[in-house]
Amino acid sequence: MDVRRADERYRGGDPETGIDSRHAFSFGPHYDPDNLRFGAVIACNEERLDPGACFDEHPHSHTEIVTWVVEGELTHRDSTGHETTVRPGDVQHLSAAAGVRHVERNDGDAPLTFVQTWLAPLAPGGTPSYELVPGIADSTPYAVREAGVLLHVRRLAPGERTAVPDAAYVYAHVVRGEVRLAGEELRPGDSARITGATDLEVEGVTPAELLLWELTR
């Protein structure tokens, strides 16, 4: 298990426009050849947008993009005609396929924080698609079929335990609170890259929320 702490993330964004980004993997000008991906995960970005801040329209291709809002509301608009508001507890999945453009902005009066994970698809190309699942439950994994992965959302009370999926690779990201995993205490923004997970459990130290990515490659 390889633990990466929140303060080890690469700083990015544009503070002058109200955007603060923290990157877990090599990203943009922060090139690190030893930190390009883990399994299918090629990016896990924590984004903080002030009210009115916006990622202007920009392109993506050959990437599966899954967004989890921590606080606030995210306004999404893309070139396939989707315009939605993403709230805490919702799972947003944009399959960029052969190419799509989108805008992400904070139209609210409060700060917006979200975690966005980029996944490498099983095959390049195809037709872009979009899905928004409101209020996903802990017991309902979300399948990103285009990448061959499952997302498990876990919300834990103090002392509560839950199993880590037995998988070739698991990427764990702590959204809020503190958890204990294989003897390590993880806090908000911390992550763990687990290879060959078997019979592992994660325990809530405080009320906590985490994302567990079950990866086959």
PDB file of C-alpha atoms in Angstrom:
ATOM      1  CA  MET A   1       0.000   0.000   0.000  1.00  0.00           C
ATOM      2  CA  ASP A   2       1.394   3.349  -1.098  1.00  0.00           C
ATOM      3  CA  VAL A   3      -0.019   6.250   0.946  1.00  0.00           C
ATOM      4  CA  ARG A   4       0.057   9.749  -0.521  1.00  0.00           C
ATOM      5  CA  ARG A   5      -0.726  12.680   1.770  1.00  0.00           C
ATOM      6  CA  ALA A   6      -2.849  15.687   0.890  1.00  0.00           C
ATOM      7  CA  ASP A   7       0.067  18.102   1.247  1.00  0.00           C
ATOM      8  CA  GLU A   8       2.072  16.091  -1.302  1.00  0.00           C
ATOM      9  CA  ARG A   9      -0.339  16.985  -4.105  1.00  0.00           C
ATOM     10  CA  TYR A  10       0.803  19.272  -6.895  1.00  0.00           C
ATOM     11  CA  ARG A  11      -0.615  22.797  -6.658  1.00  0.00           C
ATOM     12  CA  GLY A  12      -2.399  24.153  -9.715  1.00  0.00           C
ATOM     13  CA  GLY A  13      -5.367  26.188 -10.836  1.00  0.00           C
ATOM     14  CA  ASP A  14      -5.496  29.970 -11.090  1.00  0.00           C
ATOM     15  CA  PRO A  15      -5.857  31.636  -7.670  1.00  0.00           C
ATOM     16  CA  GLU A  16      -6.414  35.060  -9.256  1.00  0.00           C
ATOM     17  CA  THR A  17      -9.631  33.762 -10.836  1.00  0.00           C
ATOM     18  CA  GLY A  18     -10.730  31.905  -7.708  1.00  0.00           C
ATOM     19  CA  ILE A  19      -9.581  28.392  -8.732  1.00  0.00           C
ATOM     20  CA  ASP A  20      -7.353  26.267  -6.478  1.00  0.00           C
ATOM     21  CA  SER A  21      -6.400  22.795  -7.781  1.00  0.00           C
ATOM     22  CA  ARG A  22      -4.516  19.939  -6.112  1.00  0.00           C
ATOM     23  CA  HIS A  23      -3.296  17.100  -8.332  1.00  0.00           C
ATOM     24  CA  ALA A  24      -2.484  13.588  -7.089  1.00  0.00           C
ATOM     25  CA  PHE A  25      -0.800  12.543 -10.352  1.00  0.00           C
ATOM     26  CA  SER A  26       1.518  14.101 -12.907  1.00  0.00           C
ATOM     27  CA  PHE A  27      -0.601  16.823 -14.483  1.00  0.00           C
ATOM     28  CA  GLY A  28      -0.056  19.714 -16.885  1.00  0.00           C
ATOM     29  CA  PRO A  29       3.218  21.512 -16.120  1.00  0.00           C
ATOM     30  CA  HIS A  30       3.825  19.238 -13.116  1.00  0.00           C
ATOM     31  CA  TYR A  31       5.393  16.366 -15.042  1.00  0.00           C
ATOM     32  CA  ASP A  32       6.515  13.390 -12.989  1.00  0.00           C
ATOM     33  CA  PRO A  33       7.383  10.299 -15.072  1.00  0.00           C
ATOM     34  CA  ASP A  34       7.156   8.122 -11.930  1.00  0.00           C
ATOM     35  CA  ASN A  35       3.608   9.253 -11.125  1.00  0.00           C
ATOM     36  CA  LEU A  36       1.672   9.031 -14.376  1.00  0.00           C
ATOM     37  CA  ARG A  37      -1.118   6.643 -13.356  1.00  0.00           C
ATOM     38  CA  PHE A  38      -2.250   3.861 -11.048  1.00  0.00           C
ATOM     39  CA  GLY A  39      -4.187   1.149 -12.810  1.00  0.00           C
ATOM     40  CA  ALA A  40      -6.787   2.932 -14.926  1.00  0.00           C
ATOM     41  CA  VAL A  41      -6.566   6.129 -12.811  1.00  0.00           C
ATOM     42  CA  ILE A  42      -4.654   8.873 -14.614  1.00  0.00           C
ATOM     43  CA  ALA A  43      -5.767  11.874 -12.528  1.00  0.00           C
ATOM     44  CA  CYS A  44      -7.438  12.620  -9.212  1.00  0.00           C
ATOM     45  CA  ASN A  45      -7.867  16.366  -8.834  1.00  0.00           C
ATOM     46  CA  GLU A  46      -9.285  18.293  -5.893  1.00  0.00           C
ATOM     47  CA  GLU A  47     -10.828  21.499  -7.213  1.00  0.00           C
ATOM     48  CA  ARG A  48     -11.935  24.509  -5.174  1.00  0.00           C
ATOM     49  CA  LEU A  49     -13.863  27.272  -6.952  1.00  0.00           C
ATOM     50  CA  ASP A  50     -14.945  30.568  -5.419  1.00  0.00           C
ATOM     51  CA  PRO A  51     -18.468  31.814  -6.204  1.00  0.00           C
ATOM     52  CA  GLY A  52     -18.531  32.848  -9.866  1.00  0.00           C
ATOM     53  CA  ALA A  53     -15.288  31.025 -10.729  1.00  0.00           C
ATOM     54  CA  CYS A  54     -15.301  28.930 -13.882  1.00  0.00           C
ATOM     55  CA  PHE A  55     -13.326  26.501 -15.976  1.00  0.00           C
ATOM     56  CA  ASP A  56     -14.088  27.989 -19.396  1.00  0.00           C
ATOM     57  CA  GLU A  57     -15.028  25.680 -22.252  1.00  0.00           C
ATOM     58  CA  HIS A  58     -12.224  23.205 -22.905  1.00  0.00           C
ATOM     59  CA  PRO A  59     -11.820  19.874 -24.731  1.00  0.00           C
ATOM     60  CA  HIS A  60     -11.324  16.295 -23.572  1.00  0.00           C
ATOM     61  CA  SER A  61     -10.919  13.047 -25.488  1.00  0.00           C
ATOM     62  CA  HIS A  62     -10.261   9.367 -24.717  1.00  0.00           C
ATOM     63  CA  THR A  63     -10.950   9.928 -21.002  1.00  0.00           C
ATOM     64  CA  GLU A  64     -13.646   8.842 -18.556  1.00  0.00           C
ATOM     65  CA  ILE A  65     -14.278  11.739 -16.155  1.00  0.00           C
ATOM     66  CA  VAL A  66     -16.099  11.110 -12.861  1.00  0.00           C
ATOM     67  CA  THR A  67     -16.923  14.025 -10.570  1.00  0.00           C
ATOM     68  CA  TRP A  68     -17.878  13.928  -6.877  1.00  0.00           C
ATOM     69  CA  VAL A  69     -19.006  17.197  -5.258  1.00  0.00           C
ATOM     70  CA  VAL A  70     -17.848  17.681  -1.654  1.00  0.00           C
ATOM     71  CA  GLU A  71     -19.593  20.995  -0.947  1.00  0.00           C
ATOM     72  CA  GLY A  72     -21.497  23.555  -2.982  1.00  0.00           C
ATOM     73  CA  GLU A  73     -23.034  23.002  -6.410  1.00  0.00           C
ATOM     74  CA  LEU A  74     -21.313  22.452  -9.753  1.00  0.00           C
ATOM     75  CA  THR A  75     -22.885  23.697 -12.970  1.00  0.00           C
ATOM     76  CA  HIS A  76     -21.925  21.527 -15.943  1.00  0.00           C
ATOM     77  CA  ARG A  77     -22.540  22.216 -19.625  1.00  0.00           C
ATOM     78  CA  ASP A  78     -21.119  20.220 -22.541  1.00  0.00           C
ATOM     79  CA  SER A  79     -21.100  20.210 -26.317  1.00  0.00           C
ATOM     80  CA  THR A  80     -23.511  17.268 -26.492  1.00  0.00           C
ATOM     81  CA  GLY A  81     -26.270  19.466 -25.045  1.00  0.00           C
ATOM     82  CA  HIS A  82     -26.251  18.466 -21.386  1.00  0.00           C
ATOM     83  CA  GLU A  83     -26.594  21.195 -18.768  1.00  0.00           C
ATOM     84  CA  THR A  84     -26.939  20.006 -15.180  1.00  0.00           C
ATOM     85  CA  THR A  85     -26.320  20.939 -11.561  1.00  0.00           C
ATOM     86  CA  VAL A  86     -24.244  18.432  -9.589  1.00  0.00           C
ATOM     87  CA  ARG A  87     -24.694  18.350  -5.810  1.00  0.00           C
ATOM     88  CA  PRO A  88     -23.043  16.463  -2.924  1.00  0.00           C
ATOM     89  CA  GLY A  89     -23.927  12.768  -3.130  1.00  0.00           C
ATOM     90  CA  ASP A  90     -24.356  12.804  -6.912  1.00  0.00           C
ATOM     91  CA  VAL A  91     -22.075  10.941  -9.312  1.00  0.00           C
ATOM     92  CA  GLN A  92     -21.400  12.696 -12.606  1.00  0.00           C
ATOM     93  CA  HIS A  93     -19.785  10.731 -15.442  1.00  0.00           C
ATOM     94  CA  LEU A  94     -18.679  12.347 -18.689  1.00  0.00           C
ATOM     95  CA  SER A  95     -17.331   9.885 -21.254  1.00  0.00           C
ATOM     96  CA  ALA A  96     -15.206  12.060 -23.532  1.00  0.00           C
ATOM     97  CA  ALA A  97     -14.753   9.272 -26.139  1.00  0.00           C
ATOM     98  CA  ALA A  98     -13.577  10.711 -29.486  1.00  0.00           C
ATOM     99  CA  GLY A  99     -13.971  14.272 -28.232  1.00  0.00           C
ATOM    100  CA  VAL A 100     -16.202  16.593 -26.223  1.00  0.00           C
ATOM    101  CA  ARG A 101     -16.045  20.133 -24.855  1.00  0.00           C
ATOM    102  CA  HIS A 102     -17.458  21.281 -21.534  1.00  0.00           C
ATOM    103  CA  VAL A 103     -17.728  24.119 -19.036  1.00  0.00           C
ATOM    104  CA  GLU A 104     -17.593  23.779 -15.245  1.00  0.00           C
ATOM    105  CA  ARG A 105     -18.532  26.683 -13.023  1.00  0.00           C
ATOM    106  CA  ASN A 106     -19.683  27.722  -9.575  1.00  0.00           C
ATOM    107  CA  ASP A 107     -22.908  29.647 -10.060  1.00  0.00           C
ATOM    108  CA  GLY A 108     -23.721  29.556  -6.341  1.00  0.00           C
ATOM    109  CA  ASP A 109     -23.068  31.970  -3.497  1.00  0.00           C
ATOM    110  CA  ALA A 110     -20.912  29.507  -1.527  1.00  0.00           C
ATOM    111  CA  PRO A 111     -17.519  27.947  -2.290  1.00  0.00           C
ATOM    112  CA  LEU A 112     -17.528  24.798  -4.424  1.00  0.00           C
ATOM    113  CA  THR A 113     -15.246  21.825  -3.791  1.00  0.00           C
ATOM    114  CA  PHE A 114     -15.207  18.694  -5.914  1.00  0.00           C
ATOM    115  CA  VAL A 115     -13.023  15.659  -6.566  1.00  0.00           C
ATOM    116  CA  GLN A 116     -12.589  14.694 -10.186  1.00  0.00           C
ATOM    117  CA  THR A 117     -11.103  11.366 -11.260  1.00  0.00           C
ATOM    118  CA  TRP A 118      -9.910  10.689 -14.809  1.00  0.00           C
ATOM    119  CA  LEU A 119      -9.766   7.110 -16.049  1.00  0.00           C
ATOM    120  CA  ALA A 120      -8.181   5.596 -19.141  1.00  0.00           C
ATOM    121  CA  PRO A 121     -10.811   3.869 -21.335  1.00  0.00           C
ATOM    122  CA  LEU A 122     -10.522   0.264 -22.452  1.00  0.00           C
ATOM    123  CA  ALA A 123     -10.557   1.422 -26.078  1.00  0.00           C
ATOM    124  CA  PRO A 124     -10.130   4.862 -27.691  1.00  0.00           C
ATOM    125  CA  GLY A 125     -12.747   6.672 -29.737  1.00  0.00           C
ATOM    126  CA  GLY A 126     -16.500   6.232 -29.700  1.00  0.00           C
ATOM    127  CA  THR A 127     -19.387   8.603 -29.083  1.00  0.00           C
ATOM    128  CA  PRO A 128     -19.367  10.920 -26.048  1.00  0.00           C
ATOM    129  CA  SER A 129     -21.973  10.239 -23.369  1.00  0.00           C
ATOM    130  CA  TYR A 130     -23.107  11.750 -20.092  1.00  0.00           C
ATOM    131  CA  GLU A 131     -24.758  10.402 -16.954  1.00  0.00           C
ATOM    132  CA  LEU A 132     -25.771  11.986 -13.660  1.00  0.00           C
ATOM    133  CA  VAL A 133     -26.775   9.682 -10.795  1.00  0.00           C
ATOM    134  CA  PRO A 134     -28.397  11.676  -7.962  1.00  0.00           C
ATOM    135  CA  GLY A 135     -27.822  10.659  -4.370  1.00  0.00           C
ATOM    136  CA  ILE A 136     -25.981   7.383  -4.852  1.00  0.00           C
ATOM    137  CA  ALA A 137     -26.227   4.959  -1.918  1.00  0.00           C
ATOM    138  CA  ASP A 138     -23.325   3.254  -0.155  1.00  0.00           C
ATOM    139  CA  SER A 139     -24.558  -0.161  -1.209  1.00  0.00           C
ATOM    140  CA  THR A 140     -24.724   0.722  -4.915  1.00  0.00           C
ATOM    141  CA  PRO A 141     -21.380   0.642  -6.728  1.00  0.00           C
ATOM    142  CA  TYR A 142     -21.165   2.783  -9.833  1.00  0.00           C
ATOM    143  CA  ALA A 143     -19.759   1.043 -12.901  1.00  0.00           C
ATOM    144  CA  VAL A 144     -17.635   2.960 -15.377  1.00  0.00           C
ATOM    145  CA  ARG A 145     -17.911   0.270 -18.019  1.00  0.00           C
ATOM    146  CA  GLU A 146     -15.849   2.149 -20.573  1.00  0.00           C
ATOM    147  CA  ALA A 147     -12.853   1.864 -18.222  1.00  0.00           C
ATOM    148  CA  GLY A 148     -13.724  -1.474 -16.617  1.00  0.00           C
ATOM    149  CA  VAL A 149     -13.834  -0.062 -13.071  1.00  0.00           C
ATOM    150  CA  LEU A 150     -16.260   0.249 -10.152  1.00  0.00           C
ATOM    151  CA  LEU A 151     -16.650   3.193  -7.770  1.00  0.00           C
ATOM    152  CA  HIS A 152     -17.680   2.386  -4.196  1.00  0.00           C
ATOM    153  CA  VAL A 153     -18.771   5.298  -1.995  1.00  0.00           C
ATOM    154  CA  ARG A 154     -18.385   4.648   1.728  1.00  0.00           C
ATOM    155  CA  ARG A 155     -19.743   6.804   4.557  1.00  0.00           C
ATOM    156  CA  LEU A 156     -18.578   5.589   7.967  1.00  0.00           C
ATOM    157  CA  ALA A 157     -19.458   6.375  11.567  1.00  0.00           C
ATOM    158  CA  PRO A 158     -16.666   6.280  14.198  1.00  0.00           C
ATOM    159  CA  GLY A 159     -15.713   2.654  14.779  1.00  0.00           C
ATOM    160  CA  GLU A 160     -17.659   1.414  11.770  1.00  0.00           C
ATOM    161  CA  ARG A 161     -15.812  -0.899   9.397  1.00  0.00           C
ATOM    162  CA  THR A 162     -16.277  -1.738   5.740  1.00  0.00           C
ATOM    163  CA  ALA A 163     -14.483  -4.132   3.408  1.00  0.00           C
ATOM    164  CA  VAL A 164     -12.051  -2.921   0.788  1.00  0.00           C
ATOM    165  CA  PRO A 165     -12.820  -4.658  -2.534  1.00  0.00           C
ATOM    166  CA  ASP A 166     -10.568  -7.624  -3.300  1.00  0.00           C
ATOM    167  CA  ALA A 167      -9.060  -6.446  -6.563  1.00  0.00           C
ATOM    168  CA  ALA A 168      -5.855  -6.237  -8.544  1.00  0.00           C
ATOM    169  CA  TYR A 169      -5.739  -2.519  -7.738  1.00  0.00           C
ATOM    170  CA  VAL A 170      -7.713  -0.262  -5.405  1.00  0.00           C
ATOM    171  CA  TYR A 171      -7.397   3.515  -5.280  1.00  0.00           C
ATOM    172  CA  ALA A 172      -8.784   5.023  -2.058  1.00  0.00           C
ATOM    173  CA  HIS A 173      -9.403   8.751  -1.614  1.00  0.00           C
ATOM    174  CA  VAL A 174     -10.600  10.286   1.654  1.00  0.00           C
ATOM    175  CA  VAL A 175     -13.197  12.976   1.001  1.00  0.00           C
ATOM    176  CA  ARG A 176     -13.895  13.992   4.594  1.00  0.00           C
ATOM    177  CA  GLY A 177     -13.140  12.803   8.127  1.00  0.00           C
ATOM    178  CA  GLU A 178     -10.487  10.332   9.211  1.00  0.00           C
ATOM    179  CA  VAL A 179     -10.198   6.596   8.562  1.00  0.00           C
ATOM    180  CA  ARG A 180      -7.812   3.803   9.483  1.00  0.00           C
ATOM    181  CA  LEU A 181      -6.596   1.469   6.741  1.00  0.00           C
ATOM    182  CA  ALA A 182      -3.983  -1.260   7.243  1.00  0.00           C
ATOM    183  CA  GLY A 183      -2.566   0.567  10.258  1.00  0.00           C
ATOM    184  CA  GLU A 184      -2.410   3.960   8.532  1.00  0.00           C
ATOM    185  CA  GLU A 185      -4.608   6.899   9.519  1.00  0.00           C
ATOM    186  CA  LEU A 186      -5.817   8.808   6.480  1.00  0.00           C
ATOM    187  CA  ARG A 187      -7.284  12.307   6.539  1.00  0.00           C
ATOM    188  CA  PRO A 188      -9.109  14.492   3.999  1.00  0.00           C
ATOM    189  CA  GLY A 189      -7.218  14.603   0.713  1.00  0.00           C
ATOM    190  CA  ASP A 190      -5.044  11.599   1.598  1.00  0.00           C
ATOM    191  CA  SER A 191      -5.094   8.604  -0.726  1.00  0.00           C
ATOM    192  CA  ALA A 192      -3.835   5.027  -0.802  1.00  0.00           C
ATOM    193  CA  ARG A 193      -2.790   2.970  -3.825  1.00  0.00           C
ATOM    194  CA  ILE A 194      -3.301  -0.694  -2.979  1.00  0.00           C
ATOM    195  CA  THR A 195      -2.066  -3.600  -5.076  1.00  0.00           C
ATOM    196  CA  GLY A 196      -3.476  -7.112  -4.702  1.00  0.00           C
ATOM    197  CA  ALA A 197      -6.000  -6.182  -1.992  1.00  0.00           C
ATOM    198  CA  THR A 198      -7.377  -9.172  -0.053  1.00  0.00           C
ATOM    199  CA  ASP A 199      -9.316  -9.212   3.226  1.00  0.00           C
ATOM    200  CA  LEU A 200      -8.672  -5.530   3.980  1.00  0.00           C
ATOM    201  CA  GLU A 201     -11.028  -3.343   5.992  1.00  0.00           C
ATOM    202  CA  VAL A 202     -11.232   0.401   6.484  1.00  0.00           C
ATOM    203  CA  GLU A 203     -12.509   1.828   9.773  1.00  0.00           C
ATOM    204  CA  GLY A 204     -13.973   5.228  10.519  1.00  0.00           C
ATOM    205  CA  VAL A 205     -11.989   7.143  13.156  1.00  0.00           C
ATOM    206  CA  THR A 206     -14.377  10.093  12.891  1.00  0.00           C
ATOM    207  CA  PRO A 207     -17.488  10.420  10.723  1.00  0.00           C
ATOM    208  CA  ALA A 208     -15.928   9.934   7.295  1.00  0.00           C
ATOM    209  CA  GLU A 209     -16.584   9.659   3.585  1.00  0.00           C
ATOM    210  CA  LEU A 210     -14.266   8.007   1.105  1.00  0.00           C
ATOM    211  CA  LEU A 211     -14.161   6.881  -2.496  1.00  0.00           C
ATOM    212  CA  LEU A 212     -12.868   3.384  -3.300  1.00  0.00           C
ATOM    213  CA  TRP A 213     -12.015   2.681  -6.925  1.00  0.00           C
ATOM    214  CA  GLU A 214     -11.990  -1.035  -7.767  1.00  0.00           C
ATOM    215  CA  LEU A 215      -9.617  -1.480 -10.699  1.00  0.00           C
ATOM    216  CA  THR A 216      -8.928  -4.572 -12.767  1.00  0.00           C
ATOM    217  CA  ARG A 217      -5.925  -3.124 -14.590  1.00  0.00           C
TER     218      ARG A 217
END
